[in-house]
Every structure is written in structure tokens, then in C-alpha cells.
CSV table of C-alpha atoms in Angstrom, one decimal:
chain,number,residue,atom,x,y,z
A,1,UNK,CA,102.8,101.7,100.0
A,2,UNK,CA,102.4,99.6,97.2
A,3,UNK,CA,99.1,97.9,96.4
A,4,UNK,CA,98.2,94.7,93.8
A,5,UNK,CA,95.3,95.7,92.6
A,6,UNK,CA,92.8,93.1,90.6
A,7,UNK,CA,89.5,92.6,89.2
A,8,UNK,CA,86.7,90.3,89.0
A,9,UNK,CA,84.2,90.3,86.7
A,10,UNK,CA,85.8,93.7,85.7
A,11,UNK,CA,87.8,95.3,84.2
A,12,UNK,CA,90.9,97.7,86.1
A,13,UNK,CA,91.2,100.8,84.2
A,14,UNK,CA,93.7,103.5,84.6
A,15,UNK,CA,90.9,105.9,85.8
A,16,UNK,CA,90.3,103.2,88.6
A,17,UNK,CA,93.4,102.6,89.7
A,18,UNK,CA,94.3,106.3,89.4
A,19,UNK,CA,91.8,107.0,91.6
A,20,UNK,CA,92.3,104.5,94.1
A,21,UNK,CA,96.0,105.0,94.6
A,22,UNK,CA,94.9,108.4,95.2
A,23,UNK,CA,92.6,107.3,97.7
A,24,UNK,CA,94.8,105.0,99.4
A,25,UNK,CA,97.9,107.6,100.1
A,26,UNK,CA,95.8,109.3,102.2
A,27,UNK,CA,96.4,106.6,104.8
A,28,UNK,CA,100.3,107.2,104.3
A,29,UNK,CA,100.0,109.9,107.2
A,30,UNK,CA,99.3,107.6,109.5
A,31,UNK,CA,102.8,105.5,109.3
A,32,UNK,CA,105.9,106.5,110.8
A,33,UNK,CA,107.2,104.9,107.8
A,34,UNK,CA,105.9,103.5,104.7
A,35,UNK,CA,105.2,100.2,105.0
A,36,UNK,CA,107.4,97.1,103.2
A,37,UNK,CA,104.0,94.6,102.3
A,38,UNK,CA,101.9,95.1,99.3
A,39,UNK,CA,98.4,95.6,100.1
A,40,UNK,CA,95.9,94.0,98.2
A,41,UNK,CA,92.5,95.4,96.4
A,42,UNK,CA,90.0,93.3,94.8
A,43,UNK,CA,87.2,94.9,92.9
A,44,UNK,CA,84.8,93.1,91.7
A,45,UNK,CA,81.1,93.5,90.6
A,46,UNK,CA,78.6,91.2,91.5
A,47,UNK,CA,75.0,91.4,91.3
A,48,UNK,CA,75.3,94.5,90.2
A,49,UNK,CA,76.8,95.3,93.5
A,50,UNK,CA,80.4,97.3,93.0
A,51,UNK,CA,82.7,95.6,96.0
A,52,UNK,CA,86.3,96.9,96.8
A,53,UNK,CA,88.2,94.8,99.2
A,54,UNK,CA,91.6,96.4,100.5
A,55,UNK,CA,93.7,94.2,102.7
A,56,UNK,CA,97.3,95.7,104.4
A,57,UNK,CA,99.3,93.3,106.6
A,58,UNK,CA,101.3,95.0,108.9
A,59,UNK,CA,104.0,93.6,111.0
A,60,UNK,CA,101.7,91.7,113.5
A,61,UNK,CA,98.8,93.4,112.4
A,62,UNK,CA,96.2,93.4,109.6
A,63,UNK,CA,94.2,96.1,108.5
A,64,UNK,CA,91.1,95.1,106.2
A,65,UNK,CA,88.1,97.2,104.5
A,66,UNK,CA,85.6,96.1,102.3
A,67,UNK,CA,82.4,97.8,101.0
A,68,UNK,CA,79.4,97.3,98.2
A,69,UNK,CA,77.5,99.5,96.7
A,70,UNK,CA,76.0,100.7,93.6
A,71,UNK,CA,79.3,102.6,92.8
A,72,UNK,CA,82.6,102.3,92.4
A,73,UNK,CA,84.1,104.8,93.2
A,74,UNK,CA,81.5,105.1,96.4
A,75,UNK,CA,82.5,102.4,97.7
A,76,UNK,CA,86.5,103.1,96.9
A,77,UNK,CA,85.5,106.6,98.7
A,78,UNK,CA,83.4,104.1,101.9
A,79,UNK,CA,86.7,101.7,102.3
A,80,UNK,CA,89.7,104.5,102.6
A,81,UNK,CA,87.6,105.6,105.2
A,82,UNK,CA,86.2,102.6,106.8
A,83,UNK,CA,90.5,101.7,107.1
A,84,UNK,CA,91.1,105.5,108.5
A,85,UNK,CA,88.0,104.9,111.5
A,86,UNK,CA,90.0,101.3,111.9
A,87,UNK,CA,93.9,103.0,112.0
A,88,UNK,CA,92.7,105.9,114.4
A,89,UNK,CA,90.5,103.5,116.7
A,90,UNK,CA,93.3,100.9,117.3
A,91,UNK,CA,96.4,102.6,117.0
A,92,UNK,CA,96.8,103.8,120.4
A,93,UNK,CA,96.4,100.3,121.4
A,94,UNK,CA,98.6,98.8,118.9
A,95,UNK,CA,101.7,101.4,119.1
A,96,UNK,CA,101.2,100.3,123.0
A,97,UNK,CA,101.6,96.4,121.9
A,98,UNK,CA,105.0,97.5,120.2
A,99,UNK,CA,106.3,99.7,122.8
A,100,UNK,CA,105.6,96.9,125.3
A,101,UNK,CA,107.3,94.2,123.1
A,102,UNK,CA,110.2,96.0,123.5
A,103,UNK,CA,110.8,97.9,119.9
A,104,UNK,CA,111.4,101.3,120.1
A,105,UNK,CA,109.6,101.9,116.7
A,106,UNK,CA,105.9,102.4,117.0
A,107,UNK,CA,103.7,101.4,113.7
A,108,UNK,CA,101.8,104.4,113.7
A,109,UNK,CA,102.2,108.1,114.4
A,110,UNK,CA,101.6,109.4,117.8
A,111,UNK,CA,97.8,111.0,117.6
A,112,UNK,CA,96.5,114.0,119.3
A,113,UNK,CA,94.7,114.2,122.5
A,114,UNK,CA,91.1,113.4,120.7
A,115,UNK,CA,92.7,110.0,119.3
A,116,UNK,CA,93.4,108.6,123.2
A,117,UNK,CA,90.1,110.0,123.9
A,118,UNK,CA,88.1,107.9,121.1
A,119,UNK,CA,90.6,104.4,122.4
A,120,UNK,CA,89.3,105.5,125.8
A,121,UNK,CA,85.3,105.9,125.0
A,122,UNK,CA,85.3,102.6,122.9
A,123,UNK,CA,86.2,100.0,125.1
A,124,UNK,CA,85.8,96.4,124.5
A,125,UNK,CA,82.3,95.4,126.8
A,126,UNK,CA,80.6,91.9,126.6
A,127,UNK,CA,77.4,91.5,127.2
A,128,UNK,CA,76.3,88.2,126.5
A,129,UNK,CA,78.0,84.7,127.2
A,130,UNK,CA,76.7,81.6,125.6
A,131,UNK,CA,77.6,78.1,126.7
A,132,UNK,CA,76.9,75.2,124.7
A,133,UNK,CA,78.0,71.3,124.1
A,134,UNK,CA,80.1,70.9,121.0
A,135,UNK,CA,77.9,67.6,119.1
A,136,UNK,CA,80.9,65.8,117.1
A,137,UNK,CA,79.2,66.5,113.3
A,138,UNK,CA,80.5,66.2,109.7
A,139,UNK,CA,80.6,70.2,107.7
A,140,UNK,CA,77.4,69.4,106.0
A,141,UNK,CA,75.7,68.6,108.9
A,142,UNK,CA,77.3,72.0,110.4
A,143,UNK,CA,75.6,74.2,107.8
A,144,UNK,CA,72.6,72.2,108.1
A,145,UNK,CA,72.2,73.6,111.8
A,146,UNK,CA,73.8,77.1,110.8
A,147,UNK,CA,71.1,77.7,108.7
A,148,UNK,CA,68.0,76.1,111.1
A,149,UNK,CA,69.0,78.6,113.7
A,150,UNK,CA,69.8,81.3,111.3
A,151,UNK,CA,72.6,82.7,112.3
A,152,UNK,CA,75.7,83.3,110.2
A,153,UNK,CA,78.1,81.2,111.4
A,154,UNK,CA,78.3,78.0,113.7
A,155,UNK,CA,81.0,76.4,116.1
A,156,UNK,CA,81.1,73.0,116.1
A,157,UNK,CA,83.4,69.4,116.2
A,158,UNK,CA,84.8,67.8,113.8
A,159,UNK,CA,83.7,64.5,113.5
A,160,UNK,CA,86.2,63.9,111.1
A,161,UNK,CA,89.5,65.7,112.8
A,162,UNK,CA,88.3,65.9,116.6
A,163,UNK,CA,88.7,69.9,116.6
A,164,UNK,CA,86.7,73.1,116.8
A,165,UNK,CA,85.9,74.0,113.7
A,166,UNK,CA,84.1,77.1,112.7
A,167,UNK,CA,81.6,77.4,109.1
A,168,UNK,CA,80.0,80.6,108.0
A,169,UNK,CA,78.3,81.8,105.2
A,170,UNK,CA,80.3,84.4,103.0
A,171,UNK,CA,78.5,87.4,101.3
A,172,UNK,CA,78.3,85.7,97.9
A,173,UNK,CA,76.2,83.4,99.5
A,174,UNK,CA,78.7,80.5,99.5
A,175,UNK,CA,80.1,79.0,103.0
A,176,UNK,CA,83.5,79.2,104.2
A,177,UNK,CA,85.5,77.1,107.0
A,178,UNK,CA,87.8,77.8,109.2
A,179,UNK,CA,89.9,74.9,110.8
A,180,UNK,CA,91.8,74.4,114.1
A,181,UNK,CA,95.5,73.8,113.1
């Protein structure tokens, strides 16, 4: 699999990417066949935090890792494996998406007994359901309440678009949006 790797606020080195390419084909063993996308690493440093993001989109799937920490090559170390605990956790569940859809190709290869055991020990439970009035509001006023309550994210309408529109503060401390199409 091939992989764009950048930086921000950094610099990529060969000894980085030598490293992380290393890394990454560890998670070759877990395709049937190498995958056709390009993944995508950010590293960046920030606060004197040392982040690697890894993004792989998969035919009707995406698989995404990130991890801080105060160093690099931890945290490249914390995200292969953060995406191996991901790829072994869902892929029983995923390669039974494809067989259902009717392709004969499965995205990942078959696991052992102790793979189906995991999917089987960590199903999906909820156990909370909130219900609540959408107030029509403009995306300031959204963040506004986001941050009264103090949570880290907050549903809401559009006042301007009449749709369900999501905000949510981002780990650099910004806020983010996410729109109904």
C-alpha cells in the first residue's frame, strides 16, 4: 500500500518515513490483497505534542488512527496499532457486509477462531437515549451552547439552511461543522 505522507510544522525525514513505512506494512497481512488507494499520514507537532494521523479508505470502508504524544516515533508505534485493534475488531463484520453484497472477494483475510470470538464479546450496547427539541440557531449561537453545557459537540438547526447540523470542537482547539447535504 502506498501512503502520502506530510508534515506540519515539521519536517519528514528519511528516518521518519523509513520508519513509518516499516510500521505501516505490518498491516499488509491483514488484506487479501494490497489495496489500490493511497493512505494518508500527517505528522505534525503542536504544542510540543508529536501527532501522527493515518487515514486508509477502503472500498466502502475507512480505516483511521491518530495519536499524540511526546514522541514520534511513540505515537507512529500507538497508531499501527490503534489501526491493527480497529482491522481485527471489525473485520469479521465487514468481510460479512461484502459477502452479503454479493462479491465473492472479502476485504480482509479470514481470522482465527479468537478473531470471531473478540467480534462476538464486543457488541454494540446503548445505554442511554436522549431526546431533545432542535431550537432553529445560527453556528455561533451553536458553539455558544456547546460550550455552556460543556460537552464536545452539539446537534442543532440551521437557522440559516433548515437542516441538522452538527459543531464540535477539534483537538487544536478550533471548531469544526458538519452539514446535512
Amino acid at each position: 500500500m502506498n501512503f502520502s505522507i506530510r508534515g506540519q510544522q515539521i519536517e519528514v525525514t528519511e528516518a521518519l518515513k523509513d520508519y513509518l513505512d516499516k510500521k505501516l506494512s505490518r498491516l499488509d497481512k491483514y488484506f487479501d490483497a494490497p489495496p489500490t488507494s493511497e493512505g494518508n499520514v500527517t505528522l505534525s507537532v503542536v504544542r510540543g505534542l508529536h501527532a501522527v494521523e493515518v487515514t486508509i479508505p477502503l472500498t466502502g470502508v475507512v480505516l483511521r488512527a491518530e495519536d499524540r504524544s511526546d514522541d514520534m516515533y511513540a505515537s507512529m508505534d500507538a497508531v499501527v496499532d490503534k489501526l491493527e485493534r480497529q482491522i481485527r475488531k471489525h473485520k469479521t463484520k465487514i468481510n460479512r457486509k461484502f459477502r452479503q453484497e454479493g462479491s465473492l472477494k472479502t476485504l480482509f483475510v479470514e481470522g482465527t477462531s479468537s478473531d470471531n470470538e473478540e467480534l462476538e464479546n464486543d457488541e454494540f450496547e446503548v445505554v442511554r437515549t436522549k431526546r431533545f427539541t432542535l431550537k432553529p440557531m445560527d453556528v455561533e449561537e451553536a458553539i455558544l451552547q456547546m460550550n455552556m453545557v460543556g460537552h464536545n459537540f452539539f446537534v442543532f438547526s440551521n437557522i440559516d439552511t433548515r437542516t441538522v447540523n452538527v459543531v464540535y470542537k477539534r483537538n487544536d482547539g478550533k471548531y469544526g461543522l458538519i452539514e446535512q447535504n
